[in-house]
Short mmCIF file of C-alpha atoms in Angstrom, two decimals:
data_model
loop_
_atom_site.label_atom_id
_atom_site.label_comp_id
_atom_site.label_asym_id
_atom_site.label_seq_id
_atom_site.Cartn_x
_atom_site.Cartn_y
_atom_site.Cartn_z
CA UNK A 1 8.91 99.18 -125.87
CA UNK A 2 8.05 100.18 -122.33
CA UNK A 3 6.56 103.42 -123.45
CA UNK A 4 4.37 101.52 -125.90
CA UNK A 5 3.06 99.22 -123.20
CA UNK A 6 2.20 102.25 -120.96
CA UNK A 7 0.38 103.98 -123.72
CA UNK A 8 -1.46 100.96 -125.21
CA UNK A 9 -4.60 101.27 -122.94
CA UNK A 10 -4.93 104.89 -123.71
CA UNK A 11 -4.48 104.32 -127.37
CA UNK A 12 -7.22 101.62 -127.35
CA UNK A 13 -9.61 103.96 -125.60
CA UNK A 14 -9.02 106.59 -128.21
CA UNK A 15 -9.57 104.28 -131.07
CA UNK A 16 -12.97 103.22 -129.70
CA UNK A 17 -14.15 106.63 -128.49
CA UNK A 18 -12.76 109.03 -131.23
CA UNK A 19 -12.14 107.32 -134.47
CA UNK A 20 -15.83 106.20 -135.18
CA UNK A 21 -17.03 109.79 -135.29
CA UNK A 22 -14.07 110.81 -137.67
CA UNK A 23 -14.51 107.76 -139.90
CA UNK A 24 -18.15 108.10 -140.20
CA UNK A 25 -17.87 111.86 -141.04
CA UNK A 26 -15.45 111.02 -143.82
CA UNK A 27 -17.70 108.22 -145.25
CA UNK A 28 -20.50 110.71 -145.39
CA UNK A 29 -18.28 113.31 -146.91
CA UNK A 30 -17.10 110.94 -149.68
CA UNK A 31 -20.70 109.93 -150.45
CA UNK A 32 -21.71 113.51 -150.80
CA UNK A 33 -18.91 114.38 -153.17
CA UNK A 34 -19.29 111.36 -155.45
CA UNK A 35 -22.94 110.37 -155.25
CA UNK A 36 -23.43 112.53 -158.33
CA UNK A 37 -22.23 109.76 -160.38
CA UNK A 38 -25.25 107.60 -159.56
CA UNK A 39 -27.59 110.65 -159.65
CA UNK A 40 -26.58 111.48 -163.22
CA UNK A 41 -28.14 108.30 -164.49
CA UNK A 42 -31.52 109.90 -164.15
CA UNK A 43 -30.58 113.68 -163.54
CA UNK A 44 -28.92 114.24 -166.80
CA UNK A 45 -32.04 112.86 -168.67
CA UNK A 46 -34.65 114.62 -166.52
CA UNK A 47 -32.87 118.12 -166.76
CA UNK A 48 -31.35 117.75 -170.31
CA UNK A 49 -27.75 117.98 -169.21
CA UNK A 50 -25.09 117.08 -171.74
CA UNK A 51 -21.86 115.22 -170.98
CA UNK A 52 -20.03 118.33 -171.00
CA UNK A 53 -22.41 120.12 -168.55
CA UNK A 54 -22.16 117.29 -166.17
CA UNK A 55 -18.46 116.86 -166.49
CA UNK A 56 -17.79 120.48 -165.70
CA UNK A 57 -20.16 120.48 -162.72
CA UNK A 58 -18.62 117.40 -161.40
CA UNK A 59 -15.12 118.76 -161.64
CA UNK A 60 -15.89 122.14 -160.08
CA UNK A 61 -16.13 120.51 -156.76
CA UNK A 62 -12.48 119.56 -156.84
CA UNK A 63 -11.41 123.09 -157.98
CA UNK A 64 -13.20 124.92 -155.23
CA UNK A 65 -12.18 122.32 -152.54
CA UNK A 66 -8.57 122.87 -153.57
CA UNK A 67 -8.77 126.69 -153.72
CA UNK A 68 -10.33 127.00 -150.29
CA UNK A 69 -8.36 124.44 -148.40
CA UNK A 70 -5.84 126.96 -147.09
CA UNK A 71 -8.26 129.67 -146.03
CA UNK A 72 -10.58 127.09 -144.31
CA UNK A 73 -7.64 125.58 -142.32
CA UNK A 74 -6.36 129.04 -141.23
CA UNK A 75 -9.78 129.76 -139.82
CA UNK A 76 -9.85 126.34 -138.06
CA UNK A 77 -6.65 127.34 -136.31
CA UNK A 78 -8.71 130.30 -134.81
CA UNK A 79 -11.77 128.57 -133.71
CA UNK A 80 -10.42 125.06 -132.93
CA UNK A 81 -10.82 121.63 -134.86
CA UNK A 82 -14.03 120.40 -133.12
CA UNK A 83 -15.96 123.66 -133.95
CA UNK A 84 -14.72 123.78 -137.42
CA UNK A 85 -15.59 120.10 -138.10
CA UNK A 86 -19.21 120.99 -137.01
CA UNK A 87 -19.38 124.06 -139.17
CA UNK A 88 -18.03 122.08 -142.14
CA UNK A 89 -20.38 119.12 -141.73
CA UNK A 90 -23.46 121.49 -141.21
CA UNK A 91 -22.78 123.38 -144.40
CA UNK A 92 -21.89 120.53 -146.66
CA UNK A 93 -24.85 118.48 -145.37
CA UNK A 94 -27.17 121.30 -146.18
CA UNK A 95 -25.78 121.91 -149.57
CA UNK A 96 -25.64 118.30 -150.49
CA UNK A 97 -29.34 118.00 -149.62
CA UNK A 98 -30.12 121.15 -151.44
CA UNK A 99 -28.74 119.52 -154.63
CA UNK A 100 -32.18 118.06 -155.08
CA UNK A 101 -33.61 121.46 -156.16
CA UNK A 102 -31.23 121.99 -159.02
CA UNK A 103 -32.96 122.71 -162.31
CA UNK A 104 -30.53 124.48 -164.68
CA UNK A 105 -26.82 124.02 -165.50
CA UNK A 106 -25.84 127.42 -163.83
CA UNK A 107 -27.57 126.29 -160.67
CA UNK A 108 -25.76 122.85 -161.01
CA UNK A 109 -22.38 124.67 -161.36
CA UNK A 110 -23.01 126.91 -158.44
CA UNK A 111 -24.04 124.06 -156.12
CA UNK A 112 -21.11 121.75 -156.95
CA UNK A 113 -18.76 124.79 -156.56
CA UNK A 114 -20.24 125.63 -153.18
CA UNK A 115 -20.14 122.08 -151.96
CA UNK A 116 -16.45 122.04 -152.59
CA UNK A 117 -16.20 125.35 -150.59
CA UNK A 118 -18.11 123.97 -147.64
CA UNK A 119 -16.09 120.80 -147.47
CA UNK A 120 -12.74 122.49 -147.96
CA UNK A 121 -10.70 121.97 -144.87
CA UNK A 122 -12.25 118.89 -143.65
CA UNK A 123 -9.37 116.44 -144.17
CA UNK A 124 -6.61 118.87 -142.84
CA UNK A 125 -8.90 119.56 -139.80
CA UNK A 126 -9.04 115.75 -139.19
CA UNK A 127 -5.31 115.57 -139.52
CA UNK A 128 -4.67 118.44 -137.03
CA UNK A 129 -7.17 116.92 -134.56
CA UNK A 130 -5.74 113.52 -134.69
CA UNK A 131 -2.12 114.74 -134.30
CA UNK A 132 -3.14 116.11 -130.84
CA UNK A 133 -4.15 112.72 -129.71
CA UNK A 134 -2.10 109.98 -131.38
CA UNK A 135 1.64 109.83 -131.08
CA UNK A 136 3.58 109.15 -134.30
CA UNK A 137 4.16 105.48 -133.26
CA UNK A 138 0.36 104.99 -133.55
CA UNK A 139 -0.70 107.64 -136.00
CA UNK A 140 -0.51 105.56 -139.09
CA UNK A 141 -2.89 102.98 -137.60
CA UNK A 142 -5.36 105.65 -136.67
CA UNK A 143 -5.29 107.47 -139.91
CA UNK A 144 -5.56 104.20 -141.72
CA UNK A 145 -8.93 103.53 -140.00
CA UNK A 146 -9.99 107.02 -141.31
CA UNK A 147 -8.61 106.40 -144.76
CA UNK A 148 -10.71 103.19 -145.41
CA UNK A 149 -13.71 105.66 -145.57
CA UNK A 150 -13.62 105.93 -149.41
CA UNK A 151 -13.92 102.29 -150.12
CA UNK A 152 -16.45 101.70 -147.40
CA UNK A 153 -18.51 104.72 -148.73
CA UNK A 154 -18.34 103.18 -152.25
CA UNK A 155 -19.69 99.95 -151.00
CA UNK A 156 -22.58 101.61 -149.04
CA UNK A 157 -23.34 103.98 -151.85
CA UNK A 158 -23.57 101.20 -154.39
CA UNK A 159 -25.87 99.29 -152.25
CA UNK A 160 -28.28 102.11 -151.38
CA UNK A 161 -28.15 104.46 -154.44
CA UNK A 162 -29.79 102.01 -156.82
CA UNK A 163 -32.66 101.49 -154.49
CA UNK A 164 -33.18 105.38 -154.04
CA UNK A 165 -33.26 105.89 -157.75
CA UNK A 166 -36.05 103.36 -157.79
CA UNK A 167 -38.15 105.82 -155.66
CA UNK A 168 -38.60 107.75 -158.87
CA UNK A 169 -42.21 109.45 -158.68
CA UNK A 170 -42.73 108.79 -155.03
CA UNK A 171 -43.94 112.09 -153.30
CA UNK A 172 -43.68 113.76 -156.77
CA UNK A 173 -39.89 113.65 -156.45
CA UNK A 174 -37.50 112.12 -159.06
CA UNK A 175 -35.26 109.22 -157.94
CA UNK A 176 -32.16 111.49 -158.03
CA UNK A 177 -33.81 114.05 -155.72
CA UNK A 178 -34.50 111.17 -153.16
CA UNK A 179 -30.88 110.25 -153.46
CA UNK A 180 -29.55 113.72 -152.63
CA UNK A 181 -32.13 114.00 -149.79
CA UNK A 182 -31.35 110.89 -148.03
CA UNK A 183 -27.55 110.97 -148.55
CA UNK A 184 -27.34 114.67 -147.78
CA UNK A 185 -29.15 114.97 -144.40
CA UNK A 186 -26.68 112.56 -142.47
CA UNK A 187 -24.12 115.16 -142.58
CA UNK A 188 -26.16 117.70 -140.70
CA UNK A 189 -27.18 115.06 -138.07
CA UNK A 190 -23.70 113.87 -137.42
CA UNK A 191 -22.56 117.41 -137.10
CA UNK A 192 -24.92 117.71 -134.08
CA UNK A 193 -23.73 114.32 -132.67
CA UNK A 194 -20.09 115.35 -132.91
CA UNK A 195 -20.73 118.75 -131.25
CA UNK A 196 -22.29 116.81 -128.26
CA UNK A 197 -20.00 113.94 -127.91
CA UNK A 198 -16.62 114.50 -129.69
CA UNK A 199 -13.88 115.77 -127.11
CA UNK A 200 -11.89 118.63 -127.85
CA UNK A 201 -8.56 117.41 -126.43
CA UNK A 202 -7.14 114.55 -124.08
CA UNK A 203 -7.05 117.04 -121.21
CA UNK A 204 -10.84 117.35 -120.87
CA UNK A 205 -11.90 113.59 -121.03
CA UNK A 206 -12.55 111.53 -117.92
CA UNK A 207 -11.93 108.23 -119.58
CA UNK A 208 -8.15 108.62 -119.62
CA UNK A 209 -6.35 108.44 -116.36
CA UNK A 210 -3.88 111.21 -115.00
CA UNK A 211 -1.00 108.86 -115.65
CA UNK A 212 -2.23 108.14 -119.22
CA UNK A 213 -2.60 111.85 -119.97
CA UNK A 214 0.78 112.62 -118.69
CA UNK A 215 2.42 109.69 -120.67
CA UNK A 216 0.52 110.80 -123.86
CA UNK A 217 1.76 114.41 -123.42
CA UNK A 218 5.32 113.15 -123.06
CA UNK A 219 5.08 110.99 -126.26
CA UNK A 220 3.54 113.98 -128.21
CA UNK A 221 6.29 116.32 -126.99
CA UNK A 222 8.95 113.84 -127.81
CA UNK A 223 7.63 113.51 -131.48
CA UNK A 224 7.54 117.39 -131.76
CA UNK A 225 11.13 117.64 -130.65
CA UNK A 226 12.34 115.62 -133.66
CA UNK A 227 10.48 117.81 -136.24
CA UNK A 228 12.67 120.50 -137.85
CA UNK A 229 10.95 123.81 -137.17
CA UNK A 230 10.35 126.09 -140.10
CA UNK A 231 10.93 129.91 -139.66
CA UNK A 232 7.32 130.80 -140.58
CA UNK A 233 3.90 129.11 -139.74
CA UNK A 234 1.52 131.07 -141.97
CA UNK A 235 0.59 130.38 -145.67
CA UNK A 236 3.88 131.88 -146.93
CA UNK A 237 5.76 129.63 -144.49
CA UNK A 238 3.94 126.61 -145.68
CA UNK A 239 4.57 127.46 -149.44
CA UNK A 240 8.26 127.98 -148.67
CA UNK A 241 8.65 124.87 -146.66
CA UNK A 242 10.38 122.16 -148.79
CA UNK A 243 8.46 119.33 -147.07
CA UNK A 244 5.08 120.86 -147.93
CA UNK A 245 6.20 121.54 -151.58
CA UNK A 246 7.52 118.06 -151.92
CA UNK A 247 4.48 116.34 -150.41
CA UNK A 248 2.13 118.66 -152.41
CA UNK A 249 3.83 117.63 -155.75
CA UNK A 250 3.93 113.94 -154.65
CA UNK A 251 0.17 114.04 -154.21
CA UNK A 252 -0.48 116.10 -157.50
CA UNK A 253 1.49 113.47 -159.57
CA UNK A 254 -0.11 110.63 -157.63
CA UNK A 255 -3.72 111.96 -158.38
CA UNK A 256 -2.81 112.77 -161.98
CA UNK A 257 -1.70 109.05 -162.15
CA UNK A 258 -4.72 107.67 -160.48
CA UNK A 259 -7.92 109.69 -160.51
CA UNK A 260 -8.55 109.44 -164.24
CA UNK A 261 -8.47 105.72 -164.16
CA UNK A 262 -10.59 105.54 -160.95
CA UNK A 263 -13.37 107.51 -162.63
CA UNK A 264 -13.10 105.59 -166.04
CA UNK A 265 -12.35 102.05 -164.78
CA UNK A 266 -15.47 100.35 -166.29
CA UNK A 267 -14.84 101.98 -169.73
CA UNK A 268 -11.07 101.12 -169.64
CA UNK A 269 -11.79 97.48 -168.54
CA UNK A 270 -14.45 97.07 -171.28
CA UNK A 271 -11.92 98.26 -173.97
CA UNK A 272 -8.83 96.44 -172.56
CA UNK A 273 -10.41 93.17 -171.25
CA UNK A 274 -13.73 92.97 -173.06
CA UNK A 275 -15.43 92.43 -169.77
CA UNK A 276 -19.19 92.81 -169.18
CA UNK A 277 -20.71 95.17 -166.73
CA UNK A 278 -21.35 92.42 -164.07
CA UNK A 279 -17.77 91.04 -164.22
CA UNK A 280 -16.35 94.64 -164.00
CA UNK A 281 -18.55 95.16 -160.90
CA UNK A 282 -17.13 91.96 -159.21
CA UNK A 283 -13.59 93.09 -160.07
CA UNK A 284 -13.97 96.66 -158.87
CA UNK A 285 -15.60 95.45 -155.60
CA UNK A 286 -13.04 92.76 -154.99
CA UNK A 287 -10.39 95.22 -155.44
CA UNK A 288 -12.03 97.59 -152.96
CA UNK A 289 -12.04 94.75 -150.32
CA UNK A 290 -8.35 94.05 -150.88
CA UNK A 291 -7.50 97.67 -150.81
CA UNK A 292 -9.27 98.12 -147.57
CA UNK A 293 -7.32 95.39 -145.89
CA UNK A 294 -3.98 96.67 -147.45
CA UNK A 295 -4.71 100.14 -145.95
CA UNK A 296 -5.01 98.72 -142.59
CA UNK A 297 -1.98 96.63 -142.97
CA UNK A 298 0.11 99.56 -144.35
CA UNK A 299 -0.94 101.78 -141.44
CA UNK A 300 0.22 99.02 -138.89
CA UNK A 301 3.40 98.28 -140.75
CA UNK A 302 4.49 101.89 -141.13
CA UNK A 303 3.92 102.48 -137.43
CA UNK A 304 5.84 99.33 -136.65
CA UNK A 305 9.05 100.39 -138.49
CA UNK A 306 8.54 104.18 -138.76
CA UNK A 307 9.52 104.61 -142.40
CA UNK A 308 6.14 105.32 -144.09
CA UNK A 309 7.77 106.73 -147.28
CA UNK A 310 9.61 103.46 -147.91
CA UNK A 311 6.27 101.52 -147.96
CA UNK A 312 4.63 104.25 -150.18
CA UNK A 313 7.47 104.03 -152.66
CA UNK A 314 7.14 100.19 -152.94
CA UNK A 315 3.37 100.30 -153.36
CA UNK A 316 3.59 103.18 -155.94
CA UNK A 317 6.03 101.07 -158.00
CA UNK A 318 3.34 98.31 -158.01
CA UNK A 319 0.78 100.97 -159.08
CA UNK A 320 2.95 102.07 -162.03
CA UNK A 321 3.56 98.35 -163.00
CA UNK A 322 -0.28 97.82 -162.90
CA UNK A 323 -0.85 100.88 -165.21
CA UNK A 324 1.79 99.68 -167.67
CA UNK A 325 0.23 96.24 -167.89
CA UNK A 326 -3.18 97.66 -168.36
CA UNK A 327 -1.99 100.06 -171.06
CA UNK A 328 -0.24 97.28 -172.95
CA UNK A 329 -2.74 94.53 -172.27
CA UNK A 330 -2.06 91.93 -174.87
CA UNK A 331 -4.54 89.65 -173.08
CA UNK A 332 -7.60 90.21 -170.92
CA UNK A 333 -5.93 88.44 -167.99
CA UNK A 334 -2.92 90.71 -167.95
CA UNK A 335 -5.41 93.73 -168.20
CA UNK A 336 -7.45 92.55 -165.22
CA UNK A 337 -4.24 91.67 -163.31
CA UNK A 338 -2.83 95.26 -164.01
CA UNK A 339 -5.99 96.86 -162.89
CA UNK A 340 -6.00 94.93 -159.54
CA UNK A 341 -2.27 95.76 -158.87
CA UNK A 342 -3.28 99.47 -159.35
CA UNK A 343 -6.70 99.57 -157.61
CA UNK A 344 -5.42 97.56 -154.44
CA UNK A 345 -2.32 99.77 -153.93
CA UNK A 346 -3.35 103.31 -154.93
CA UNK A 347 -5.34 104.22 -151.75
CA UNK A 348 -2.48 102.76 -149.45
CA UNK A 349 0.08 104.99 -151.13
CA UNK A 350 -2.09 108.08 -150.45
CA UNK A 351 -2.54 106.96 -146.85
CA UNK A 352 1.23 106.70 -146.35
CA UNK A 353 1.82 110.12 -147.79
CA UNK A 354 -0.93 111.65 -145.76
CA UNK A 355 0.36 109.96 -142.57
CA UNK A 356 3.83 111.33 -143.18
CA UNK A 357 2.68 114.96 -142.97
CA UNK A 358 2.22 115.06 -139.09
CA UNK A 359 5.54 113.27 -138.77
CA UNK A 360 7.42 115.82 -140.83
CA UNK A 361 5.63 119.20 -140.00
CA UNK A 362 5.54 120.99 -136.65
CA UNK A 363 2.18 121.29 -134.97
CA UNK A 364 2.12 125.16 -135.57
CA UNK A 365 2.30 124.56 -139.33
CA UNK A 366 0.36 121.37 -139.62
CA UNK A 367 -3.12 122.81 -140.38
CA UNK A 368 -1.97 125.31 -143.05
CA UNK A 369 0.70 122.86 -144.34
CA UNK A 370 -1.64 119.93 -144.84
CA UNK A 371 -4.18 122.34 -146.44
CA UNK A 372 -1.50 123.47 -148.91
CA UNK A 373 -0.55 120.04 -149.64
CA UNK A 374 -4.16 118.90 -150.22
CA UNK A 375 -4.64 121.97 -152.55
CA UNK A 376 -1.91 120.45 -154.80
CA UNK A 377 -3.57 117.05 -154.64
CA UNK A 378 -6.84 118.43 -155.64
CA UNK A 379 -5.49 120.17 -158.60
CA UNK A 380 -4.28 116.84 -159.86
CA UNK A 381 -7.73 115.32 -159.13
CA UNK A 382 -9.41 118.12 -161.28
CA UNK A 383 -6.88 117.67 -164.18
CA UNK A 384 -6.60 113.81 -164.38
CA UNK A 385 -10.14 112.93 -165.63
CA UNK A 386 -10.11 115.87 -168.10
CA UNK A 387 -6.76 114.88 -169.50
CA UNK A 388 -7.76 111.21 -169.67
CA UNK A 389 -10.78 112.12 -171.71
CA UNK A 390 -8.68 114.33 -174.13
CA UNK A 391 -6.28 111.44 -174.74
CA UNK A 392 -9.17 108.99 -175.36
CA UNK A 393 -10.83 111.31 -177.88
CA UNK A 394 -7.49 112.07 -179.61
CA UNK A 395 -6.31 108.47 -180.02
CA UNK A 396 -9.44 106.28 -179.94
CA UNK A 397 -8.45 104.26 -176.83
CA UNK A 398 -7.19 104.61 -173.31
CA UNK A 399 -3.65 103.35 -173.83
CA UNK A 400 -1.94 106.75 -174.29
CA UNK A 401 -3.79 108.11 -171.25
CA UNK A 402 -2.53 105.14 -169.22
CA UNK A 403 1.08 105.51 -170.32
CA UNK A 404 0.84 109.06 -169.34
CA UNK A 405 -0.55 108.09 -165.98
CA UNK A 406 2.28 105.69 -165.52
CA UNK A 407 4.80 108.37 -166.25
CA UNK A 408 3.11 110.59 -163.67
CA UNK A 409 3.40 107.78 -161.29
CA UNK A 410 7.13 107.48 -161.78
CA UNK A 411 7.46 111.17 -161.16
CA UNK A 412 5.61 110.58 -157.77
CA UNK A 413 8.12 107.69 -156.97
CA UNK A 414 11.13 109.94 -157.79
CA UNK A 415 9.90 112.68 -155.56
CA UNK A 416 9.21 110.21 -152.64
CA UNK A 417 12.72 108.85 -152.92
CA UNK A 418 14.24 112.23 -152.81
CA UNK A 419 12.01 113.32 -149.81
CA UNK A 420 12.85 110.27 -147.93
CA UNK A 421 16.51 110.79 -148.26
CA UNK A 422 16.21 114.44 -147.39
CA UNK A 423 14.08 113.63 -144.22
CA UNK A 424 16.41 110.82 -143.14
CA UNK A 425 19.45 113.33 -143.26
CA UNK A 426 17.54 116.17 -141.49
CA UNK A 427 16.19 113.73 -138.81
CA UNK A 428 19.77 112.39 -138.08
CA UNK A 429 21.11 115.89 -137.73
CA UNK A 430 18.26 116.85 -135.42
CA UNK A 431 18.77 113.80 -133.23
CA UNK A 432 22.55 114.64 -132.79
CA UNK A 433 21.65 118.22 -132.01
CA UNK A 434 19.19 117.18 -129.23
CA UNK A 435 21.78 114.71 -127.75
CA UNK A 436 24.47 117.26 -127.87
CA UNK A 437 22.23 119.84 -126.07
CA UNK A 438 21.20 117.13 -123.49
CA UNK A 439 24.84 116.40 -122.92
CA UNK A 440 25.71 120.06 -122.48
CA UNK A 441 22.92 120.38 -119.99
CA UNK A 442 24.13 117.37 -117.97
CA UNK A 443 27.66 119.02 -117.74
CA UNK A 444 26.45 122.40 -116.78
CA UNK A 445 27.41 123.49 -113.16
CA UNK A 446 24.61 123.03 -110.67
#
């Protein structure tokens, strides 16, 4: 408790001076990866793209993003997280803006693939950067503020994109071209701002006192001492680390369970609850607001008791319950309730799993490890919408796909239960080892 009181002023300063840059970057990144859903309203008609062409191009982002996560993060370790964040944002902002010049399916495929390549490594770099500032007792809250970026981005994108599409014809540009131009350039601008104002490490800032820096270093070192070191810290080491593999498959099953419904929610709710578009919009927006609040609450609560996986397990069970209710849906009210259960809890589950990585991996393996984990997650993101569509075409409704999503969610829960038990045993053994070493040192002759 005393350590927390000493660190509290430093944590507040970091929350104010660091997190806004990171959160804004993630908001822009999320906008630039999914704004294509709004652009497609006009773009597909103007360019003659079929649903198949659009679907493949949209999915290629996740494929390249996942494939290049590890190489990008390995390069980040060489050049440093701040420089790599700037590089990532400059390239993705430029490519997101250049989407306005797409004319053919091949160009569309290439640009979406390259956007994924450019953005790859962004989230692992954020995690690596924050792990050098925030001790484990505060990390969940810090990451939760970053993790609310997707729902915040959705709110902003929904409010602005329709207006941008209305600019159709202005300056001889289509509305979808204005959308890519206006929403892509902020990435370039923010990269310049981050280069100028985001500090590299606590050691170089003047707004932390010497005592705060020392206490912060002690807290970070103490956290590191509780992590069981793996024998290797390269890609092979990450892929042979059971914690990396377990977190990777937890995210893969989680995204298999969630992303298909996230990208098909209006159609699913139309079928299951016979809702009109306006009502669906209110429901989705309301779930986003509640989900944002739960993300912040989950980050705070997991820091308070230190057992992030327990909270993730509970919320994942709620998500599975929602999926089953939505799949069964004998009444519109049950379908809407099931969707709310799922939509409010799914992002907090992701937050808690992501927040667990810095707690369970050593600093030397964190960047490559998180990148490997995220690669598994993106494979789930790539497959989920495609499999949801196959199930819909084969059966005529979304029920089969929702039951399959619930099964994937149960697999995620089972893996989290196993990982939690494994970590508890390993950490208890590590604490005993540190205590024994300390006792032996005290008894050594002076």
